[in-house]
Coordinates of C-alpha atoms in Angstrom, one line a residue:
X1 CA 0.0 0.0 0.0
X2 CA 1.6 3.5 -0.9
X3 CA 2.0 6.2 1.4
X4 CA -0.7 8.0 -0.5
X5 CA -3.5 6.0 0.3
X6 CA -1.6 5.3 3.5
X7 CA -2.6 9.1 4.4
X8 CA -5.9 8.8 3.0
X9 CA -7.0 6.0 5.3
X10 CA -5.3 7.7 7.9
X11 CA -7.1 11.2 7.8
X12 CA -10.4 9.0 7.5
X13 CA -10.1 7.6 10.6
X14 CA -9.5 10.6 12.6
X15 CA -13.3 11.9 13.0
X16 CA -12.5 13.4 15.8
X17 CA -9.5 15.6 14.6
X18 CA -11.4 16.7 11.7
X19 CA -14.2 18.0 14.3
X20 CA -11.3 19.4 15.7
X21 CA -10.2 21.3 13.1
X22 CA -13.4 22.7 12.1
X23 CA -14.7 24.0 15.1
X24 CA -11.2 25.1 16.3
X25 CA -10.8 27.2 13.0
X26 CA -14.6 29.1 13.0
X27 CA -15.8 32.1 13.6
X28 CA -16.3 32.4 17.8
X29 CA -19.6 33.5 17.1
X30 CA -20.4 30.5 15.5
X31 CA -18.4 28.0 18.7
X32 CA -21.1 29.2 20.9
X33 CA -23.7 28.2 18.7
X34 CA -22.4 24.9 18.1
X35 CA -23.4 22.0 20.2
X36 CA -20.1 20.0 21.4
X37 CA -20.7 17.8 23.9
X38 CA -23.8 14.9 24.9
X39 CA -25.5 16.3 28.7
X40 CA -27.6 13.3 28.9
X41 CA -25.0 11.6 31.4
X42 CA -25.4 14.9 33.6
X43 CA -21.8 16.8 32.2
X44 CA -22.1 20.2 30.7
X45 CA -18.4 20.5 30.0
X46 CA -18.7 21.7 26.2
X47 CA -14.2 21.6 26.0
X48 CA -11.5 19.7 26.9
X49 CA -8.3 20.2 27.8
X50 CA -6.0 19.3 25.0
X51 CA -2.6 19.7 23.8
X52 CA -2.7 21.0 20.8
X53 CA 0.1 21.9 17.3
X54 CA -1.0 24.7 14.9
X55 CA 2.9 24.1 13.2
X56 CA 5.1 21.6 12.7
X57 CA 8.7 22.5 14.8
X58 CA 10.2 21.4 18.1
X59 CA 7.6 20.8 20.5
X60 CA 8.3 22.6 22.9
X61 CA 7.8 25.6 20.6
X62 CA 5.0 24.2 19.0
X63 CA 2.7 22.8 21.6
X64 CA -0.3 24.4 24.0
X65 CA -2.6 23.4 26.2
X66 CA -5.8 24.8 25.0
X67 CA -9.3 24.1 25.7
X68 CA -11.3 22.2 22.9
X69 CA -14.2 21.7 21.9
X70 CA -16.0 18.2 22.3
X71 CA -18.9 17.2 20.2
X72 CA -21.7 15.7 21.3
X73 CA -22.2 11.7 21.5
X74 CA -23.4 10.3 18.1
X75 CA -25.1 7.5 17.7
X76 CA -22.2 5.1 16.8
X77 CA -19.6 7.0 18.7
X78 CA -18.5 6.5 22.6
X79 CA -17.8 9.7 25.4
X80 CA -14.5 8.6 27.0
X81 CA -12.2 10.2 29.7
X82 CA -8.7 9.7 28.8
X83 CA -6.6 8.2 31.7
X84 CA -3.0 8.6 30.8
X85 CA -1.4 8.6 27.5
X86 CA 2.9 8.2 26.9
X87 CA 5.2 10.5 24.6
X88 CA 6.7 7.8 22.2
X89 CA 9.1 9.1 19.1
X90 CA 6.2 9.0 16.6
X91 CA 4.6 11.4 18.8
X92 CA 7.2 13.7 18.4
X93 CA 8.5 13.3 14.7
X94 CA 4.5 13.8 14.0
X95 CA 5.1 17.3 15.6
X96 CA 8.0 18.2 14.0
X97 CA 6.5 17.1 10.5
X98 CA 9.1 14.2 10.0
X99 CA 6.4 11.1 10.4
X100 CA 5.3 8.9 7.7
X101 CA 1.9 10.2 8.1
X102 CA 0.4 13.4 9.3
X103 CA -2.5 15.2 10.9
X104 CA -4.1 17.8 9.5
X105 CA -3.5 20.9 11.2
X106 CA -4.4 22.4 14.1
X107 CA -4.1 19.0 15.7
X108 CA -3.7 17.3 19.2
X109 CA -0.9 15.2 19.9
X110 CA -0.9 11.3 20.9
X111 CA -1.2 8.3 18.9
X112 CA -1.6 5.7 22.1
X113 CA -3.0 5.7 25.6
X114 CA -6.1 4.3 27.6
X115 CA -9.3 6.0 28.5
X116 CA -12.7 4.9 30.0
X117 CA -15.8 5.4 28.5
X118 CA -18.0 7.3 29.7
X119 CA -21.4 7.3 27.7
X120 CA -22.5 5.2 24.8
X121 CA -24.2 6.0 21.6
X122 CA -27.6 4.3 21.1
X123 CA -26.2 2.0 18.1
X124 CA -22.9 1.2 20.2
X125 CA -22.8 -2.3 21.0
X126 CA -19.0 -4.0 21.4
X127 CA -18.5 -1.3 24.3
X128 CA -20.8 0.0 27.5
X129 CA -19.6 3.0 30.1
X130 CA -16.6 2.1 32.5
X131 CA -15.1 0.3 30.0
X132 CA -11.5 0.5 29.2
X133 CA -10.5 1.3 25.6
X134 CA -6.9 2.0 23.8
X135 CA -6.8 3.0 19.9
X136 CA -7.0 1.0 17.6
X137 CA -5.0 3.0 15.3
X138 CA -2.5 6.2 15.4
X139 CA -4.0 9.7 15.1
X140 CA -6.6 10.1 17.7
X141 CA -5.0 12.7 19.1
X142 CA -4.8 10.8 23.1
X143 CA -3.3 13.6 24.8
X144 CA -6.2 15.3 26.1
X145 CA -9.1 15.0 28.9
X146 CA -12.1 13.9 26.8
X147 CA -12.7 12.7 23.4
X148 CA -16.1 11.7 21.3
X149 CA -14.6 8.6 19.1
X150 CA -16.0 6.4 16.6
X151 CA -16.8 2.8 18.5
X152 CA -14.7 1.6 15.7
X153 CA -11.7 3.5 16.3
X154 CA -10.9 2.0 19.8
X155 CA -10.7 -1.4 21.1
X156 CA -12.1 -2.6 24.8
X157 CA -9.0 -4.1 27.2
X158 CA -9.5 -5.2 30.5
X159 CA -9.7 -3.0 33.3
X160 CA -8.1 -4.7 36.0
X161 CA -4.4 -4.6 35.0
X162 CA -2.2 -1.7 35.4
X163 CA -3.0 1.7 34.4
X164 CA 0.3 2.3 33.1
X165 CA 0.4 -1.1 31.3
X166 CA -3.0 -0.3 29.6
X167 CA -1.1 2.8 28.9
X168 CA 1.5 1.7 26.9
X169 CA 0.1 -1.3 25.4
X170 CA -1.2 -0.2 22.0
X171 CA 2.6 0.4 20.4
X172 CA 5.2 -1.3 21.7
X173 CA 4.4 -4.6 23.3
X174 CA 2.4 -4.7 19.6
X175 CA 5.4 -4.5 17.8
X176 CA 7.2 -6.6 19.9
X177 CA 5.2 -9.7 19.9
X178 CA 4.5 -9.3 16.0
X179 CA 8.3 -9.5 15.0
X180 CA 9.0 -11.8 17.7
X181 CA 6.1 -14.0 15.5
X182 CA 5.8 -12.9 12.4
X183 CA 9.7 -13.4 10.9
X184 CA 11.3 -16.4 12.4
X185 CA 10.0 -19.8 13.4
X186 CA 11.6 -19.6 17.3
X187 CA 11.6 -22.0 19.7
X188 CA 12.7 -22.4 23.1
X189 CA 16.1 -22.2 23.5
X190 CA 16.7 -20.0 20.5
X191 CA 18.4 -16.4 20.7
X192 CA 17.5 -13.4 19.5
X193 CA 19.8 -10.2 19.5
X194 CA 18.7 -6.5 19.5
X195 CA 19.9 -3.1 19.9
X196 CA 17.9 -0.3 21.6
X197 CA 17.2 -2.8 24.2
X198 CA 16.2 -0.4 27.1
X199 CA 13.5 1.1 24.5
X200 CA 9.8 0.3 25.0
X201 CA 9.7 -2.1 22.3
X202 CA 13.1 -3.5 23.7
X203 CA 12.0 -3.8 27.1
X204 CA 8.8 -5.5 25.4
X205 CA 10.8 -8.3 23.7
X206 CA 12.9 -8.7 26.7
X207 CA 9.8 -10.0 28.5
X208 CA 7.6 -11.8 25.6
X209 CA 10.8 -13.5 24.7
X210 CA 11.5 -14.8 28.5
X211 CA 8.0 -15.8 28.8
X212 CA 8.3 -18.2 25.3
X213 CA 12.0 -19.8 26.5
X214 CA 13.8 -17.3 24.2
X215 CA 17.4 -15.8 25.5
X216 CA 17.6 -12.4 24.5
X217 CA 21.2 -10.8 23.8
X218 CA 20.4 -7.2 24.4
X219 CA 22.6 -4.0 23.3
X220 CA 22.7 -0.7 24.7
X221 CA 24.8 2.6 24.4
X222 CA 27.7 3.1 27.0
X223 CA 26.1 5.4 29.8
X224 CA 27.1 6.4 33.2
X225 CA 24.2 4.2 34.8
X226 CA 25.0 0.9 32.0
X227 CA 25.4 -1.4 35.3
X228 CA 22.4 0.0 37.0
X229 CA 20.5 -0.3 33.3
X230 CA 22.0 -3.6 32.9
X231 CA 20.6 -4.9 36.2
X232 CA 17.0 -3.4 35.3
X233 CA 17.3 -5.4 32.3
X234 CA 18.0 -8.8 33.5
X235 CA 15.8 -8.2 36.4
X236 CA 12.8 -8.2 33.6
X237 CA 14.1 -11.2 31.5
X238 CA 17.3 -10.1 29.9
X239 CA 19.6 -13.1 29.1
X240 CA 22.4 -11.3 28.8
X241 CA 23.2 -6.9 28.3
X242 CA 26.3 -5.3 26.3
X243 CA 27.9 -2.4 25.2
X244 CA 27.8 -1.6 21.6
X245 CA 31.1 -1.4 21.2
X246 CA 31.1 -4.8 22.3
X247 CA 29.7 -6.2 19.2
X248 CA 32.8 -5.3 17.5
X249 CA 34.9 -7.7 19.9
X250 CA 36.5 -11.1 20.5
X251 CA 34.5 -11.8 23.2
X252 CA 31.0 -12.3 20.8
X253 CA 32.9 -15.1 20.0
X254 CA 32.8 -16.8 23.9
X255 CA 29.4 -15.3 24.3
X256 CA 28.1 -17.5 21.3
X257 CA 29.7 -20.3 23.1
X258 CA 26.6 -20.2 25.8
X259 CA 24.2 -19.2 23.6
X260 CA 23.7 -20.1 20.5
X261 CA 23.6 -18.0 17.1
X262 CA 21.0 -15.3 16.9
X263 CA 17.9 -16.4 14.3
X264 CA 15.9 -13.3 14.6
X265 CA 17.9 -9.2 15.0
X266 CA 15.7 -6.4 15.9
X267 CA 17.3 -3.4 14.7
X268 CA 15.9 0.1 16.3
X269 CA 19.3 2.2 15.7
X270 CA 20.5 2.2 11.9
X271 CA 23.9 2.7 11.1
X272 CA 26.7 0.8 12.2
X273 CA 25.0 -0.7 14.9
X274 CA 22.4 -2.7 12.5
X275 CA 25.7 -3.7 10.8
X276 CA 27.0 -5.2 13.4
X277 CA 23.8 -7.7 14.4
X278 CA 23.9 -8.6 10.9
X279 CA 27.8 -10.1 11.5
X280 CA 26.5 -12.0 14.2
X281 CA 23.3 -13.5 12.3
X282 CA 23.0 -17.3 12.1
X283 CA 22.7 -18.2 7.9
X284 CA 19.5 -17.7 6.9
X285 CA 18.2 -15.3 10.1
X286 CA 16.1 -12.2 9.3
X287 CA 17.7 -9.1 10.9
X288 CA 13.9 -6.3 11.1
X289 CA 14.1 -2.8 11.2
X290 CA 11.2 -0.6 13.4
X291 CA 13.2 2.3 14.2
X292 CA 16.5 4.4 13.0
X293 CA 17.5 6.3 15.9
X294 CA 20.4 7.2 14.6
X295 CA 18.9 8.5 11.7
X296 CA 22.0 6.7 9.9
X297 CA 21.4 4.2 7.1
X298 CA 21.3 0.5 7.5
X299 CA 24.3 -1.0 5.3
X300 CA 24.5 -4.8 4.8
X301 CA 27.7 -6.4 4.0
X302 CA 27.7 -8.0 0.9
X303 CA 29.2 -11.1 2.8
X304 CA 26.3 -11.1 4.7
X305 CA 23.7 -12.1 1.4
X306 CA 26.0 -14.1 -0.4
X307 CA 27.7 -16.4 2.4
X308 CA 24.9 -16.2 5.1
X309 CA 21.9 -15.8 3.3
X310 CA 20.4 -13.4 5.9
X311 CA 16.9 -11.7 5.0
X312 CA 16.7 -8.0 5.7
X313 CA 13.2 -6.7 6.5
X314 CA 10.9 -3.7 7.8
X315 CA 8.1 -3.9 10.2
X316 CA 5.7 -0.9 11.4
X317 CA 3.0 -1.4 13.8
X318 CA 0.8 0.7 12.1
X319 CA 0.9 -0.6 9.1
X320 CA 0.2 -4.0 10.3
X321 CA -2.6 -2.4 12.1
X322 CA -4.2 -1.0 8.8
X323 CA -3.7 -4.5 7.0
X324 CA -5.9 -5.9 9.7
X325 CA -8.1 -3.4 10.8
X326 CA -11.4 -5.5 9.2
X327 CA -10.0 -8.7 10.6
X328 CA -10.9 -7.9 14.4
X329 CA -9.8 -10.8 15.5
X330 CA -6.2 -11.0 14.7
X331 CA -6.0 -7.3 16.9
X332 CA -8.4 -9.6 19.4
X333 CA -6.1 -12.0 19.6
X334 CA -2.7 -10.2 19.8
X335 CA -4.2 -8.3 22.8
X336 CA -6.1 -11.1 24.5
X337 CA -2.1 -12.8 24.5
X338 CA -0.8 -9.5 25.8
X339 CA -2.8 -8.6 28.5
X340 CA -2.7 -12.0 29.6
X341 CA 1.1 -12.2 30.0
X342 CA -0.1 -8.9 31.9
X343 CA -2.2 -10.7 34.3
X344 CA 0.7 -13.3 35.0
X345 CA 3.0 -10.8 36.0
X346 CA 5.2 -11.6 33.0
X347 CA 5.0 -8.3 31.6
X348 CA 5.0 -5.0 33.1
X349 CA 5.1 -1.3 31.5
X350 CA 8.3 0.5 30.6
X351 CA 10.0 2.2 33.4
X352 CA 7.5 5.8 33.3
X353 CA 7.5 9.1 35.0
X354 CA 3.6 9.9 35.3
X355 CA 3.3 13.8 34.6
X356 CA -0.2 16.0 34.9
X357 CA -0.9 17.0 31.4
X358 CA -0.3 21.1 32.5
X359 CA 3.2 19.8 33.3
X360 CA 3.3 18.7 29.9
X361 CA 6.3 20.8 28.6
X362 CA 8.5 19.8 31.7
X363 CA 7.2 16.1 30.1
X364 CA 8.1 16.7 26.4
X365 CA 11.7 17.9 27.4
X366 CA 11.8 14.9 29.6
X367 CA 10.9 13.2 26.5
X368 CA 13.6 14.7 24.2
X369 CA 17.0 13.9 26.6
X370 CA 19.3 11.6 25.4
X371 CA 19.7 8.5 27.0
X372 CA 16.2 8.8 28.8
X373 CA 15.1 5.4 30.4
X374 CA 12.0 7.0 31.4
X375 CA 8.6 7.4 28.9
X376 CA 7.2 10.2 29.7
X377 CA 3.1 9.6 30.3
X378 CA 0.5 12.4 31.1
X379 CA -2.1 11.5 33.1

């Protein structure tokens, strides 16, 4: 599917941005008029509170907390309060106009998060009020109070595991079980190596990977915390944590004496880093890319396709999203496994810093830092 249409689908599932957009552009004369929000459930709140981009830039330039306007219930949509919703990297690069996909503008931040509904349009009839609910796709705009959404455009979780693992459920743990499935046949016992290991979708596979008998050889940047990091990670699952600069060194070679080859790389850097998983590939593994954080470009060794046979591919959550948005129970599915390794204890949210939504700019530069172990979630 080409980004084109890509976008189109995209813009045709925000409803509520366009609403947005509309009543956020007219006349004031005409706002007062205008009837935004469902009193039936005894609220006469006609705005939210919202963070909202009129520009694309750095986002701490770029973003306010406005009050917007929320329309009322229709008869196939759902009234929810939003609970808490993360800062991941699409977030940002949607603000500074560098994502795949775009909102039109003005628009409100967020692609992921969980909220409760509230109130129920008459024709509703997968969801009922204190329901929990995450997005079933990115662009809802999550990082505001209250929201009017289709019933289609959110999915119902349960509402008895964390709030913070509802949270951050939609995005990462997704894209972690789906290349930890989708690429390699993997069995207990077998490895899998990936940079970015402290990310959310590291710490993800870290986790999903321990619970299925998988050993996980996990790279991260040299910091001045790496042993405290280190720990964290085998703590959660980790089977064993190195430097980057580690990849490049004899002592890969004893490492693979306890563990054996990698099948499956999870590449979340670029660069020379995505290079250097690829060296250390068993013939015929897969290395996938979700991520380029160093914004560097992923160069594979020639030796690596003739001699070793290794299969370079891409994966985006979203787009596996879109291919199976009408086939509700592949998204049913993926979830129902999720939230069940949840329940069990066997997998918990990223490390998170919970941060009002009028704190949000102390949140976003939070969100920007280097070496952040944190995500950032507004509640």
């Amino acid at each position: 599917m080409g980004l084109p249409v890509l976008s189109a689908i995209f813009r045709s599932r925000v409803v509520c941005q366009r609403s947005f957009v509309a009543l956020l552009n007219c006349p004031k004369h005409m706002k007062a008029s205008v009837s935004l929000f469902s009193r039936s459930a005894g609220r006469c709140s006609q705005t939210c509170q919202a963070l909202v981009y009129r520009k694309h830039g750095e986002p701490s330039g770029v973003v306010e907390l406005e009050d917007a306007p929320v329309h009322q219930t229709g008869a196939k949509e759902v009234l929810v309060k939003l609970l808490a919703s993360p800062i991941n990297p699409s977030d940002i690069n949607m603000i500074q106009g560098t994502y795949s996909i775009l909102p039109d503008l003005p628009a409100i931040g967020g692609n992921e998060g969980v909220a409760q509904v509230i109130e129920v349009g008459s024709q509703v009839k997968s969801l009922k009020a204190g329901d929990w609910v995450i997005p079933r796709d990115a662009g809802l705009g999550t990082w505001r109070t209250e929201a009017v959404l289709a019933e289609d455009d959110v999915i119902s979780v349960p509402n008895d595991i964390p709030l913070l693992s509802a949270a951050t459920l939609g995005v990462n743990p997704c894209t972690a079980i789906r290349m930890l499935s989708d690429f390699e046949d993997l069995k207990p016992g077998d490895s899998v190596i990936q940079n970015a290991a402290n990310s959310g979708v590291g710490q993800a596979v870290i986790q999903i990977a321990a619970a299925r008998g998988i050993n996980t050889i996990n790279v991260i940047r040299d910091r001045p915390d790496f042993t405290q990091l280190s720990d964290r990670l085998k703590a959660i699952g980790a089977s064993h944590v190195i430097k980057e600069e580690s990849l490049r060194r004899p002592e890969m070679k004893e490492l693979f004496q306890t563990y054996s080859k990698p099948k499956l790389a999870l590449n979340g850097v670029g660069g020379k880093s995505a290079t250097e998983l690829l060296r250390h590939l068993q013939v015929g593994g897969s290395m996938v890319t979700y991520g380029g954080m160093s914004k560097q470009p992923v160069t594979v060794p020639v030796s690596a396709l003739i001699f070793k046979n290794v299969k370079v591919r891409g994966f985006w959550v979203t787009q596996w999203k879109k291919d199976h948005f009408h086939d509700g129970k592949a998204f049913r599915a993926m979830l129902d496994e999720l939230c069940s390794l949840i329940q069990q204890g066997k997998l918990t949210a990223p490390a998170c810093t919970e941060v009002r939504i009028q704190d949000y700019k102390k949140a976003l530069d939070a969100a920007m830092q280097p070496f952040s172990s944190h995500k950032q979630i507004l509640i």
